[in-house]
mmCIF file of C-alpha atoms in Angstrom:
data_model
loop_
_atom_site.group_PDB
_atom_site.id
_atom_site.type_symbol
_atom_site.label_atom_id
_atom_site.label_comp_id
_atom_site.label_asym_id
_atom_site.label_seq_id
_atom_site.Cartn_x
_atom_site.Cartn_y
_atom_site.Cartn_z
ATOM 1 C CA MET R 1 -2.349 -8.050 -24.568
ATOM 2 C CA PRO R 2 -0.577 -9.367 -27.653
ATOM 3 C CA TYR R 3 2.447 -10.788 -27.482
ATOM 4 C CA GLU R 4 3.423 -9.515 -31.025
ATOM 5 C CA ASN R 5 4.100 -6.037 -29.462
ATOM 6 C CA TYR R 6 6.767 -7.205 -27.410
ATOM 7 C CA ALA R 7 8.295 -9.483 -29.930
ATOM 8 C CA ARG R 8 8.421 -6.668 -32.275
ATOM 9 C CA TRP R 9 10.201 -4.085 -29.550
ATOM 10 C CA LYS R 10 12.158 -7.251 -28.930
ATOM 11 C CA THR R 11 13.608 -7.435 -32.605
ATOM 12 C CA GLU R 12 12.930 -4.220 -34.151
ATOM 13 C CA ALA R 13 14.947 -0.937 -33.644
ATOM 14 C CA ILE R 14 12.635 1.731 -33.278
ATOM 15 C CA THR R 15 13.422 4.760 -35.697
ATOM 16 C CA GLU R 16 11.785 7.662 -34.529
ATOM 17 C CA GLU R 17 12.123 9.392 -31.274
ATOM 18 C CA PRO R 18 10.867 7.353 -28.218
ATOM 19 C CA LYS R 19 8.135 8.826 -26.406
ATOM 20 C CA LEU R 20 9.156 7.545 -23.420
ATOM 21 C CA SER R 21 12.696 6.265 -21.954
ATOM 22 C CA ILE R 22 13.232 4.102 -18.781
ATOM 23 C CA VAL R 23 16.234 4.054 -17.045
ATOM 24 C CA ILE R 24 17.049 1.602 -14.594
ATOM 25 C CA PRO R 25 20.654 1.881 -12.139
ATOM 26 C CA ALA R 26 21.976 -1.201 -11.598
ATOM 27 C CA TYR R 27 24.792 -2.358 -9.233
ATOM 28 C CA ASN R 28 25.018 -6.047 -8.925
ATOM 29 C CA GLU R 29 21.873 -7.147 -9.693
ATOM 30 C CA ARG R 30 22.261 -10.221 -11.319
ATOM 31 C CA GLU R 31 19.888 -12.140 -9.185
ATOM 32 C CA ARG R 32 17.187 -9.431 -10.183
ATOM 33 C CA ILE R 33 17.493 -7.511 -13.421
ATOM 34 C CA VAL R 34 16.436 -9.935 -15.680
ATOM 35 C CA ALA R 35 12.757 -10.398 -14.344
ATOM 36 C CA THR R 36 12.420 -6.647 -13.876
ATOM 37 C CA ILE R 37 13.465 -6.151 -17.450
ATOM 38 C CA GLY R 38 10.790 -8.975 -18.517
ATOM 39 C CA ALA R 39 8.085 -7.277 -16.414
ATOM 40 C CA ILE R 40 8.712 -3.942 -17.934
ATOM 41 C CA ALA R 41 9.474 -4.673 -21.660
ATOM 42 C CA SER R 42 6.244 -6.979 -21.520
ATOM 43 C CA HIS R 43 3.972 -4.148 -20.035
ATOM 44 C CA VAL R 44 5.313 -0.859 -21.879
ATOM 45 C CA SER R 45 5.529 -2.831 -25.252
ATOM 46 C CA ASP R 46 1.877 -3.217 -25.171
ATOM 47 C CA LEU R 47 1.452 0.581 -24.239
ATOM 48 C CA GLY R 48 1.576 1.466 -28.245
ATOM 49 C CA PHE R 49 4.378 4.247 -28.557
ATOM 50 C CA PRO R 50 7.970 3.790 -29.072
ATOM 51 C CA TRP R 51 10.020 3.320 -25.955
ATOM 52 C CA GLU R 52 13.616 2.589 -25.232
ATOM 53 C CA LEU R 53 14.871 0.827 -21.959
ATOM 54 C CA LEU R 54 18.713 1.854 -20.578
ATOM 55 C CA ILE R 55 20.517 -0.124 -17.673
ATOM 56 C CA ALA R 56 22.834 2.124 -16.203
ATOM 57 C CA ASP R 57 25.046 0.009 -14.843
ATOM 58 C CA ASP R 58 27.148 1.171 -11.711
ATOM 59 C CA GLY R 59 30.531 -0.824 -11.877
ATOM 60 C CA SER R 60 28.990 -4.013 -11.135
ATOM 61 C CA LYS R 61 31.079 -6.763 -9.783
ATOM 62 C CA ASP R 62 29.090 -9.458 -11.122
ATOM 63 C CA ASP R 63 27.807 -10.641 -14.469
ATOM 64 C CA THR R 64 24.607 -8.004 -14.524
ATOM 65 C CA VAL R 65 26.274 -6.032 -17.749
ATOM 66 C CA ALA R 66 27.044 -9.619 -19.610
ATOM 67 C CA LEU R 67 23.563 -10.880 -18.439
ATOM 68 C CA CYS R 68 21.651 -8.085 -19.873
ATOM 69 C CA ASP R 69 23.878 -8.006 -23.134
ATOM 70 C CA ASP R 70 22.767 -11.451 -23.513
ATOM 71 C CA LEU R 71 19.128 -10.697 -24.150
ATOM 72 C CA HIS R 72 19.632 -9.438 -27.404
ATOM 73 C CA LEU R 73 16.624 -6.508 -26.750
ATOM 74 C CA VAL R 74 17.617 -4.329 -29.586
ATOM 75 C CA ASN R 75 15.800 -1.138 -27.918
ATOM 76 C CA MET R 76 17.823 -1.440 -24.684
ATOM 77 C CA ARG R 77 20.818 -0.009 -23.918
ATOM 78 C CA VAL R 78 23.324 -1.052 -21.338
ATOM 79 C CA LEU R 79 25.469 2.001 -20.072
ATOM 80 C CA ARG R 80 28.562 1.090 -18.542
ATOM 81 C CA ALA R 81 30.482 2.390 -15.789
ATOM 82 C CA PRO R 82 33.912 1.664 -15.226
ATOM 83 C CA LYS R 83 33.814 1.796 -11.604
ATOM 84 C CA ASN R 84 31.127 2.392 -8.713
ATOM 85 C CA GLY R 85 30.142 5.604 -8.391
ATOM 86 C CA GLY R 86 26.668 5.330 -6.309
ATOM 87 C CA LYS R 87 23.107 4.913 -7.783
ATOM 88 C CA GLY R 88 22.599 8.826 -8.237
ATOM 89 C CA SER R 89 25.787 8.511 -10.572
ATOM 90 C CA ALA R 90 23.757 5.480 -12.802
ATOM 91 C CA VAL R 91 20.670 7.195 -12.573
ATOM 92 C CA GLN R 92 22.728 10.758 -13.731
ATOM 93 C CA ARG R 93 24.336 8.779 -16.665
ATOM 94 C CA GLY R 94 21.075 7.116 -17.723
ATOM 95 C CA MET R 95 18.894 10.287 -17.573
ATOM 96 C CA LEU R 96 21.377 12.178 -19.637
ATOM 97 C CA ALA R 97 21.475 9.618 -22.543
ATOM 98 C CA ALA R 98 17.655 9.099 -22.583
ATOM 99 C CA ARG R 99 16.343 10.072 -25.765
ATOM 100 C CA GLY R 100 12.950 9.715 -24.731
ATOM 101 C CA THR R 101 10.282 12.627 -24.515
ATOM 102 C CA TYR R 102 9.854 11.555 -21.180
ATOM 103 C CA VAL R 103 12.392 9.874 -18.839
ATOM 104 C CA LEU R 104 11.167 7.482 -15.831
ATOM 105 C CA PHE R 105 13.966 5.822 -13.424
ATOM 106 C CA ALA R 106 12.363 2.693 -11.870
ATOM 107 C CA ASP R 107 14.625 0.526 -9.496
ATOM 108 C CA ALA R 108 16.207 -2.681 -10.672
ATOM 109 C CA ASP R 109 13.694 -4.562 -8.183
ATOM 110 C CA ASN R 110 10.384 -3.652 -9.615
ATOM 111 C CA SER R 111 8.940 -2.349 -6.302
ATOM 112 C CA THR R 112 6.950 -0.171 -7.740
ATOM 113 C CA PRO R 113 5.245 -2.551 -10.340
ATOM 114 C CA ILE R 114 5.772 -1.146 -13.931
ATOM 115 C CA GLU R 115 1.731 -1.349 -14.184
ATOM 116 C CA GLU R 116 1.867 2.341 -12.405
ATOM 117 C CA VAL R 117 3.274 3.901 -15.409
ATOM 118 C CA SER R 118 0.746 5.246 -16.888
ATOM 119 C CA LYS R 119 -0.365 7.369 -13.611
ATOM 120 C CA LEU R 120 2.927 9.305 -13.978
ATOM 121 C CA LEU R 121 2.684 9.620 -18.039
ATOM 122 C CA ASN R 122 -0.680 11.060 -17.707
ATOM 123 C CA LYS R 123 0.452 13.780 -15.143
ATOM 124 C CA LEU R 124 3.199 14.981 -17.505
ATOM 125 C CA GLU R 125 1.511 14.412 -21.201
ATOM 126 C CA LYS R 126 -2.275 15.391 -20.144
ATOM 127 C CA GLU R 127 -1.867 17.484 -17.141
ATOM 128 C CA SER R 128 1.441 19.958 -17.841
ATOM 129 C CA PHE R 129 3.645 18.624 -14.806
ATOM 130 C CA ASP R 130 7.477 18.666 -15.401
ATOM 131 C CA VAL R 131 7.872 16.089 -12.793
ATOM 132 C CA ALA R 132 5.839 12.978 -11.687
ATOM 133 C CA VAL R 133 7.098 11.634 -8.340
ATOM 134 C CA GLY R 134 5.800 7.920 -7.473
ATOM 135 C CA SER R 135 5.013 8.098 -3.906
ATOM 136 C CA ARG R 136 4.322 5.789 -1.020
ATOM 137 C CA ALA R 137 3.101 8.507 1.007
ATOM 138 C CA ALA R 138 0.335 10.279 -0.859
ATOM 139 C CA GLU R 139 -3.357 9.332 -0.108
ATOM 140 C CA GLY R 140 -4.117 6.123 -1.741
ATOM 141 C CA ALA R 141 -0.869 4.837 -1.815
ATOM 142 C CA GLU R 142 -0.420 1.125 -0.874
ATOM 143 C CA GLU R 143 2.959 -0.174 0.926
ATOM 144 C CA GLY R 144 3.026 -3.711 1.127
ATOM 145 C CA LYS R 145 5.788 -5.545 3.427
ATOM 146 C CA LYS R 146 7.710 -2.355 4.692
ATOM 147 C CA SER R 147 9.348 -3.128 7.909
ATOM 148 C CA MET R 148 8.157 -1.058 11.186
ATOM 149 C CA LEU R 149 11.831 0.468 11.729
ATOM 150 C CA ARG R 150 11.533 1.954 7.979
ATOM 151 C CA LYS R 151 8.121 3.327 8.497
ATOM 152 C CA ILE R 152 8.904 5.236 11.502
ATOM 153 C CA LEU R 153 12.388 6.313 10.064
ATOM 154 C CA SER R 154 10.250 7.303 6.747
ATOM 155 C CA GLY R 155 8.084 9.485 8.731
ATOM 156 C CA GLY R 156 10.713 11.646 10.617
ATOM 157 C CA LEU R 157 12.221 12.377 7.577
ATOM 158 C CA ARG R 158 9.454 13.092 5.520
ATOM 159 C CA TRP R 159 8.435 15.437 8.162
ATOM 160 C CA ILE R 160 12.478 17.077 7.689
ATOM 161 C CA VAL R 161 11.908 17.630 4.320
ATOM 162 C CA ARG R 162 8.518 19.002 3.964
ATOM 163 C CA HIS R 163 9.019 21.435 7.342
ATOM 164 C CA ILE R 164 12.578 22.286 7.141
ATOM 165 C CA PHE R 165 13.833 21.873 3.858
ATOM 166 C CA PHE R 166 10.274 23.099 2.086
ATOM 167 C CA ILE R 167 10.629 20.372 -0.393
ATOM 168 C CA PRO R 168 6.712 19.732 -1.473
ATOM 169 C CA VAL R 169 7.007 15.815 -2.040
ATOM 170 C CA LYS R 170 6.300 13.701 0.824
ATOM 171 C CA ASP R 171 7.951 10.516 -0.710
ATOM 172 C CA THR R 172 11.404 11.844 -2.059
ATOM 173 C CA GLN R 173 12.902 8.318 -2.188
ATOM 174 C CA CYS R 174 10.524 6.276 -4.089
ATOM 175 C CA GLY R 175 12.669 4.462 -6.662
ATOM 176 C CA PHE R 176 9.789 5.904 -9.814
ATOM 177 C CA LYS R 177 10.123 9.098 -10.882
ATOM 178 C CA MET R 178 9.134 10.640 -14.310
ATOM 179 C CA TYR R 179 10.646 13.743 -16.059
ATOM 180 C CA THR R 180 10.151 15.544 -19.081
ATOM 181 C CA ARG R 181 13.447 15.083 -20.922
ATOM 182 C CA GLU R 182 14.145 18.952 -20.587
ATOM 183 C CA ALA R 183 13.526 18.819 -16.781
ATOM 184 C CA ALA R 184 15.739 15.642 -16.674
ATOM 185 C CA GLN R 185 18.629 16.719 -18.491
ATOM 186 C CA LYS R 186 18.636 20.333 -16.597
ATOM 187 C CA LEU R 187 18.452 18.477 -12.890
ATOM 188 C CA HIS R 188 20.618 15.883 -13.655
ATOM 189 C CA THR R 189 23.082 18.380 -15.027
ATOM 190 C CA LYS R 190 23.098 20.233 -11.742
ATOM 191 C CA GLN R 191 23.581 17.165 -9.434
ATOM 192 C CA THR R 192 26.434 16.840 -7.229
ATOM 193 C CA ILE R 193 25.025 13.918 -4.839
ATOM 194 C CA MET R 194 25.861 10.363 -6.148
ATOM 195 C CA GLY R 195 24.556 8.285 -3.117
ATOM 196 C CA PHE R 196 21.081 7.247 -1.883
ATOM 197 C CA SER R 197 19.865 10.688 -1.645
ATOM 198 C CA PHE R 198 20.496 12.089 -4.924
ATOM 199 C CA ASP R 199 16.651 12.218 -5.569
ATOM 200 C CA LEU R 200 16.609 14.643 -2.629
ATOM 201 C CA GLU R 201 18.972 17.152 -4.436
ATOM 202 C CA ILE R 202 17.005 16.825 -7.566
ATOM 203 C CA LEU R 203 13.739 17.481 -5.935
ATOM 204 C CA TYR R 204 15.110 20.454 -3.955
ATOM 205 C CA LEU R 205 16.254 21.590 -7.636
ATOM 206 C CA ALA R 206 12.937 20.764 -9.365
ATOM 207 C CA SER R 207 11.402 23.076 -6.607
ATOM 208 C CA LYS R 208 13.859 26.009 -6.731
ATOM 209 C CA PHE R 209 13.711 25.718 -10.561
ATOM 210 C CA GLY R 210 10.050 26.301 -10.534
ATOM 211 C CA TYR R 211 9.089 22.906 -12.251
ATOM 212 C CA LYS R 212 5.744 21.686 -11.686
ATOM 213 C CA ILE R 213 5.953 18.868 -9.555
ATOM 214 C CA ALA R 214 2.713 15.982 -8.963
ATOM 215 C CA GLU R 215 3.296 13.500 -6.115
ATOM 216 C CA VAL R 216 1.650 10.277 -7.706
ATOM 217 C CA PRO R 217 0.390 7.665 -5.241
ATOM 218 C CA VAL R 218 1.987 4.074 -6.212
ATOM 219 C CA SER R 219 1.956 0.678 -4.992
ATOM 220 C CA TRP R 220 5.059 -0.152 -3.377
ATOM 221 C CA ILE R 221 6.621 -3.778 -2.259
ATOM 222 C CA ASP R 222 9.490 -4.079 -0.020
ATOM 223 C CA ALA R 223 11.215 -6.294 -2.588
ATOM 224 C CA PRO R 224 13.650 -8.817 -0.960
ATOM 225 C CA GLY R 225 17.321 -8.363 -1.214
ATOM 226 C CA SER R 226 17.038 -4.742 -0.755
ATOM 227 C CA LYS R 227 20.653 -3.299 -0.695
ATOM 228 C CA VAL R 228 19.820 -0.614 1.770
ATOM 229 C CA ASP R 229 21.292 -0.328 5.308
ATOM 230 C CA THR R 230 18.331 1.993 6.975
ATOM 231 C CA ARG R 231 20.403 3.325 9.677
ATOM 232 C CA LYS R 232 23.429 3.884 7.801
ATOM 233 C CA GLU R 233 21.248 5.902 4.785
ATOM 234 C CA VAL R 234 19.321 7.588 7.417
ATOM 235 C CA GLN R 235 22.532 9.304 8.567
ATOM 236 C CA ARG R 236 23.795 9.766 4.947
ATOM 237 C CA PHE R 237 20.401 11.355 4.325
ATOM 238 C CA LEU R 238 20.530 13.997 6.994
ATOM 239 C CA ARG R 239 24.367 14.554 6.166
ATOM 240 C CA ASP R 240 23.509 14.956 2.393
ATOM 241 C CA LEU R 241 20.148 17.391 3.292
ATOM 242 C CA MET R 242 22.928 19.723 4.727
ATOM 243 C CA THR R 243 25.234 19.443 1.959
ATOM 244 C CA VAL R 244 22.128 20.504 -0.285
ATOM 245 C CA LYS R 245 21.719 23.473 1.692
ATOM 246 C CA MET R 246 25.225 24.247 1.735
ATOM 247 C CA ASN R 247 25.312 24.186 -2.089
ATOM 248 C CA ASP R 248 22.590 26.389 -2.612
ATOM 249 C CA LEU R 249 23.892 29.221 -0.466
ATOM 250 C CA LYS R 250 27.321 28.793 -2.048
ATOM 251 C CA GLY R 251 25.749 29.230 -5.439
ATOM 252 C CA VAL R 252 26.642 25.893 -6.744
ATOM 253 C CA TYR R 253 23.168 25.419 -8.436
ATOM 254 C CA ARG R 254 23.520 28.772 -10.346
ATOM 255 C CA MET V 1 0.052 -13.808 -3.071
ATOM 256 C CA ASP V 2 -2.816 -16.031 -3.700
ATOM 257 C CA ILE V 3 -2.564 -19.477 -3.019
ATOM 258 C CA ILE V 4 -5.066 -22.328 -4.116
ATOM 259 C CA LYS V 5 -4.657 -25.942 -3.653
ATOM 260 C CA SER V 6 -6.568 -28.347 -5.501
ATOM 261 C CA SER V 7 -6.304 -31.339 -7.836
ATOM 262 C CA ARG V 8 -7.137 -32.461 -11.567
ATOM 263 C CA ASP V 9 -7.137 -36.066 -12.990
ATOM 264 C CA ASN V 10 -5.845 -36.931 -9.404
ATOM 265 C CA LEU V 11 -2.924 -34.805 -10.124
ATOM 266 C CA PRO V 12 -2.003 -32.082 -7.454
ATOM 267 C CA VAL V 13 -2.551 -28.483 -8.657
ATOM 268 C CA LEU V 14 -1.016 -25.397 -6.991
ATOM 269 C CA GLN V 15 -2.325 -21.942 -8.400
ATOM 270 C CA LEU V 16 -0.545 -19.280 -7.569
ATOM 271 C CA LYS V 17 -1.943 -15.569 -8.326
ATOM 272 C CA GLY V 18 -0.622 -12.081 -7.953
ATOM 273 C CA ARG V 19 3.319 -11.368 -7.321
ATOM 274 C CA PHE V 20 5.628 -14.563 -6.505
ATOM 275 C CA ASP V 21 8.839 -13.371 -4.994
ATOM 276 C CA ALA V 22 11.239 -14.273 -2.223
ATOM 277 C CA HIS V 23 8.863 -13.434 0.340
ATOM 278 C CA GLU V 24 6.404 -15.659 -0.926
ATOM 279 C CA VAL V 25 8.495 -19.163 -1.445
ATOM 280 C CA GLU V 26 7.643 -20.677 1.870
ATOM 281 C CA PRO V 27 4.475 -21.723 1.385
ATOM 282 C CA VAL V 28 5.059 -23.221 -2.074
ATOM 283 C CA ASN V 29 8.455 -24.947 -1.026
ATOM 284 C CA ALA V 30 6.219 -26.833 1.669
ATOM 285 C CA TRP V 31 3.786 -27.595 -1.050
ATOM 286 C CA LEU V 32 6.218 -28.897 -3.431
ATOM 287 C CA ALA V 33 7.991 -30.941 -0.739
ATOM 288 C CA GLU V 34 4.763 -32.366 0.403
ATOM 289 C CA HIS V 35 4.217 -33.340 -3.270
ATOM 290 C CA THR V 36 7.476 -34.390 -4.568
ATOM 291 C CA GLY V 37 8.907 -36.537 -1.827
ATOM 292 C CA LYS V 38 7.161 -39.515 -2.707
ATOM 293 C CA GLY V 39 6.033 -41.748 -5.448
ATOM 294 C CA GLU V 40 6.110 -40.873 -9.059
ATOM 295 C CA ALA V 41 6.010 -36.882 -8.897
ATOM 296 C CA ARG V 42 4.152 -35.590 -11.001
ATOM 297 C CA ILE V 43 2.309 -32.226 -10.337
ATOM 298 C CA ILE V 44 0.989 -28.753 -12.044
ATOM 299 C CA VAL V 45 1.669 -25.183 -11.182
ATOM 300 C CA ASN V 46 -0.980 -22.961 -12.636
ATOM 301 C CA LEU V 47 0.280 -19.426 -12.894
ATOM 302 C CA GLU V 48 -2.536 -18.185 -14.284
ATOM 303 C CA GLY V 49 -3.314 -14.566 -12.456
ATOM 304 C CA MET V 50 0.400 -14.257 -11.875
ATOM 305 C CA ASN V 51 1.989 -11.024 -13.083
ATOM 306 C CA PHE V 52 5.312 -10.981 -11.856
ATOM 307 C CA ILE V 53 7.931 -13.993 -10.667
ATOM 308 C CA ASP V 54 11.553 -13.081 -9.444
ATOM 309 C CA SER V 55 14.738 -15.001 -9.482
ATOM 310 C CA THR V 56 14.159 -16.724 -6.007
ATOM 311 C CA ALA V 57 10.377 -17.866 -7.025
ATOM 312 C CA LEU V 58 12.009 -19.232 -10.328
ATOM 313 C CA SER V 59 14.644 -21.232 -8.537
ATOM 314 C CA THR V 60 11.868 -22.886 -6.447
ATOM 315 C CA LEU V 61 10.378 -23.850 -8.991
ATOM 316 C CA VAL V 62 13.380 -25.178 -10.769
ATOM 317 C CA ARG V 63 14.173 -27.092 -7.538
ATOM 318 C CA GLY V 64 10.468 -28.588 -7.554
ATOM 319 C CA LEU V 65 10.915 -29.937 -11.334
ATOM 320 C CA LYS V 66 14.267 -31.823 -10.605
ATOM 321 C CA ASN V 67 12.846 -33.429 -7.606
ATOM 322 C CA CYS V 68 10.053 -34.575 -9.884
ATOM 323 C CA ARG V 69 12.605 -35.783 -12.485
ATOM 324 C CA GLU V 70 14.714 -37.448 -10.129
ATOM 325 C CA ARG V 71 11.170 -39.381 -9.244
ATOM 326 C CA ASN V 72 10.651 -39.774 -13.045
ATOM 327 C CA GLY V 73 7.945 -37.447 -12.527
ATOM 328 C CA ASP V 74 7.375 -34.454 -13.619
ATOM 329 C CA LEU V 75 6.439 -30.671 -12.943
ATOM 330 C CA HIS V 76 4.202 -28.814 -15.686
ATOM 331 C CA ILE V 77 3.625 -25.176 -15.853
ATOM 332 C CA CYS V 78 0.207 -24.151 -17.307
ATOM 333 C CA SER V 79 -1.492 -20.681 -18.067
ATOM 334 C CA LEU V 80 1.222 -18.068 -18.223
ATOM 335 C CA GLN V 81 0.345 -14.726 -18.555
ATOM 336 C CA GLN V 82 2.134 -12.670 -20.903
ATOM 337 C CA PRO V 83 4.731 -11.040 -18.202
ATOM 338 C CA VAL V 84 5.887 -14.187 -16.433
ATOM 339 C CA ARG V 85 5.786 -16.026 -20.186
ATOM 340 C CA VAL V 86 8.419 -13.271 -21.168
ATOM 341 C CA ILE V 87 10.311 -13.932 -17.999
ATOM 342 C CA PHE V 88 10.398 -17.393 -18.630
ATOM 343 C CA GLU V 89 11.837 -16.761 -22.026
ATOM 344 C CA LEU V 90 14.028 -14.124 -20.811
ATOM 345 C CA THR V 91 15.722 -16.782 -18.214
ATOM 346 C CA ARG V 92 15.319 -19.372 -20.728
ATOM 347 C CA LEU V 93 13.463 -21.471 -18.175
ATOM 348 C CA ASP V 94 10.855 -22.053 -20.929
ATOM 349 C CA LYS V 95 13.182 -24.837 -22.411
ATOM 350 C CA ALA V 96 13.607 -26.122 -19.057
ATOM 351 C CA PHE V 97 9.884 -26.364 -18.135
ATOM 352 C CA ASP V 98 7.028 -28.505 -20.042
ATOM 353 C CA ILE V 99 4.746 -24.981 -20.535
ATOM 354 C CA PHE V 100 0.850 -25.759 -21.376
ATOM 355 C CA PRO V 101 -1.499 -22.981 -22.321
ATOM 356 C CA THR V 102 -4.484 -24.349 -20.029
ATOM 357 C CA GLU V 103 -4.565 -26.861 -16.760
ATOM 358 C CA GLU V 104 -6.429 -29.298 -18.734
ATOM 359 C CA GLU V 105 -3.720 -29.743 -21.233
ATOM 360 C CA ALA V 106 -1.106 -29.913 -18.575
ATOM 361 C CA ALA V 107 -2.932 -32.565 -17.123
ATOM 362 C CA LYS V 108 -2.896 -34.475 -20.137
ATOM 363 C CA GLY V 109 0.243 -34.122 -20.988
ATOM 364 C CA PHE V 110 1.712 -36.777 -18.600
#
């Protein structure tokens, strides 16, 4: 793992089209973002291809943006938002700004270790999938430090998503997903849900538009300081499921 | 995270492997308290085999460093793997700690 690869990525702007763009949505992430950027930059710089990092700020009230700017990483862009619009809006902004052939969205807490990126990339690059979804529910996945409440709720929601909404993915909410740029731009252009369950709408659309979706087992750690209020988010998730279905029936996604 | 307690040249050594985050700080805090609360605190933290460290874990090490220096001792870090080295650099903590390539050099560095 030569340090020189990271040092070059840090200081020399790439001139060709990136093979990979990584989008990290960030809202008040001053405590977590720098370590995650470090882990990602160190690992991906060693994979041997041009890549870029996008921090999609979501109107943070803390100094997340200033901290990121201060790192002076030439291949990292910080996308600013004037106000907080929800995690989905930050991901959307990042996905639409990405220049890479493939685009990964990864959570700011590194809860799925970046070392898992090659599994998703291989699915798109070598097996011609359009979307690769990191999954904590697929066979072979490892879930560390997840509370019992979250396990029960996740199981119930997975059942509804699969059997009532026919989304062919067991884990819609894992913050580790990769798309071809074409798929990312089409799906996120149609996106209407900007909150926590935006993933659900994107996967519903991916299925509706006939994109080839792979579910890839990844390890996942329930990172400390998670901003998810489980009970509230379940209510919103169910409401958003209905919104997606109604949108479709009204022709919003045409 | 795996925690291995040992000593080298009569200096206490804490070796940490895996992911060091807020879930894991408690046993490290306890070890630091035990070895920085008396005498001239000189300790080594070996991070060989660690691939991720978050801000809470970094704060734990900084607090340990401060406690050591208040007792005219020091906390030497050694054997950083690249991801953790980059995190130390980006957070500028590479300037705060004395960092050594090996545990042997960390012990000799006192």
